[in-house]
């Protein structure tokens, strides 16, 4: 099954509750929350308090993407706030296996993020402990960027690695996902599609989510 995860980074924060409930009613599967600290990436967004507010607004899984330095310091806070899944970047963790286990111990499903220039091989020996891998198809830190074309080959390589190991690990893709790119991304092996501006800047959330799901083949 293909899953659509609207990113609230592109939502109208003056109407955040209404925006979340609107995409839920429109057929969204997950709500994606991009957490940035102004250090690991240039931008600053929000912390556990906003995730707690999102949890009060929806029953959907909340997918928390930690673009922060030393994420292990905040995993328990985000899990308590209501995160269903938490993913961390390879480069942000001194001990990646330990951080992954911290996420699971906190009650959330763990994932690891691959930046556009991070080798897929970087997660080979942690892959069996993950519920999902998030492939960044833009450089992290800002919404609305253009899709990086060689991400397709990286998604396909990751899908082969998962299959060779006999795992059920999901592949999530974030960055430049739209009706123009989603079919090729899906064909390469992706399962979960993060879409921010493609959904929240559209005039009809339901039509956009349905179009994305149809083009993804799900």
Short mmCIF file of C-alpha atoms in Angstrom, two decimals, residues 111-210:
data_model
loop_
_atom_site.label_atom_id
_atom_site.label_comp_id
_atom_site.label_asym_id
_atom_site.label_seq_id
_atom_site.Cartn_x
_atom_site.Cartn_y
_atom_site.Cartn_z
CA UNK A 111 13.73 5.28 10.99
CA UNK A 112 17.00 6.62 9.61
CA UNK A 113 17.39 9.42 7.05
CA UNK A 114 19.71 9.43 4.05
CA UNK A 115 20.72 12.86 2.78
CA UNK A 116 21.19 13.20 -1.00
CA UNK A 117 24.97 12.65 -0.76
CA UNK A 118 24.90 10.01 2.00
CA UNK A 119 25.81 6.54 0.67
CA UNK A 120 23.01 4.00 0.89
CA UNK A 121 25.61 1.61 2.30
CA UNK A 122 25.80 3.78 5.43
CA UNK A 123 22.73 2.02 6.85
CA UNK A 124 23.42 -1.58 5.76
CA UNK A 125 24.27 -2.75 9.26
CA UNK A 126 21.41 -0.98 11.00
CA UNK A 127 18.74 -1.73 8.40
CA UNK A 128 17.33 -4.78 10.19
CA UNK A 129 16.51 -2.65 13.23
CA UNK A 130 14.52 -0.05 11.31
CA UNK A 131 10.84 0.22 10.46
CA UNK A 132 11.57 2.64 7.63
CA UNK A 133 14.27 4.59 5.80
CA UNK A 134 13.64 8.17 4.72
CA UNK A 135 15.41 9.10 1.49
CA UNK A 136 15.86 12.85 1.11
CA UNK A 137 15.40 13.82 -2.52
CA UNK A 138 16.32 17.44 -1.76
CA UNK A 139 18.89 18.86 0.63
CA UNK A 140 17.23 19.15 4.05
CA UNK A 141 16.35 22.46 5.66
CA UNK A 142 13.82 24.18 3.41
CA UNK A 143 10.49 23.30 1.81
CA UNK A 144 9.57 23.77 -1.84
CA UNK A 145 12.86 22.58 -3.39
CA UNK A 146 13.16 20.79 -6.74
CA UNK A 147 13.50 17.00 -6.82
CA UNK A 148 17.08 15.71 -7.30
CA UNK A 149 16.85 13.24 -10.25
CA UNK A 150 19.53 10.77 -9.12
CA UNK A 151 17.39 10.05 -6.06
CA UNK A 152 15.58 7.48 -8.22
CA UNK A 153 18.70 5.32 -8.48
CA UNK A 154 19.28 5.63 -4.73
CA UNK A 155 15.72 4.54 -3.94
CA UNK A 156 16.11 1.55 -6.27
CA UNK A 157 19.43 0.60 -4.66
CA UNK A 158 17.87 0.77 -1.21
CA UNK A 159 14.92 -1.36 -2.35
CA UNK A 160 17.37 -4.02 -3.62
CA UNK A 161 19.23 -3.99 -0.30
CA UNK A 162 15.99 -4.41 1.66
CA UNK A 163 14.89 -7.27 -0.61
CA UNK A 164 18.28 -9.02 -0.39
CA UNK A 165 17.99 -9.00 3.40
CA UNK A 166 14.40 -10.27 3.29
CA UNK A 167 13.09 -7.31 5.27
CA UNK A 168 9.78 -5.43 5.22
CA UNK A 169 11.36 -2.02 5.83
CA UNK A 170 9.40 0.84 4.29
CA UNK A 171 11.03 3.43 2.05
CA UNK A 172 9.82 6.98 2.60
CA UNK A 173 10.75 9.83 0.24
CA UNK A 174 10.79 13.52 1.11
CA UNK A 175 11.54 16.39 -1.24
CA UNK A 176 9.99 17.54 -4.49
CA UNK A 177 7.24 14.92 -4.39
CA UNK A 178 4.46 16.01 -6.74
CA UNK A 179 2.16 14.70 -9.45
CA UNK A 180 5.10 15.16 -11.86
CA UNK A 181 7.54 13.00 -9.87
CA UNK A 182 5.59 10.52 -7.76
CA UNK A 183 5.06 7.82 -10.42
CA UNK A 184 8.80 7.40 -11.02
CA UNK A 185 9.56 7.56 -7.29
CA UNK A 186 6.99 4.83 -6.62
CA UNK A 187 8.24 2.63 -9.45
CA UNK A 188 11.74 2.78 -7.95
CA UNK A 189 10.39 1.18 -4.77
CA UNK A 190 9.08 3.87 -2.44
CA UNK A 191 6.17 3.24 -0.07
CA UNK A 192 5.57 6.54 1.75
CA UNK A 193 5.49 9.94 0.05
CA UNK A 194 5.99 13.20 1.94
CA UNK A 195 4.36 16.09 0.11
CA UNK A 196 4.26 19.60 1.48
CA UNK A 197 3.67 22.39 -0.99
CA UNK A 198 2.20 19.95 -3.53
CA UNK A 199 -0.73 19.43 -1.15
CA UNK A 200 -0.98 22.53 1.04
CA UNK A 201 -0.51 24.95 -1.86
CA UNK A 202 -3.16 23.18 -3.96
CA UNK A 203 -6.74 24.41 -4.21
CA UNK A 204 -8.30 21.04 -3.36
CA UNK A 205 -6.54 18.77 -0.87
CA UNK A 206 -8.71 15.74 -1.59
CA UNK A 207 -8.22 15.90 -5.35
CA UNK A 208 -4.47 16.36 -4.92
CA UNK A 209 -4.07 13.46 -2.46
CA UNK A 210 -6.21 11.21 -4.66
#
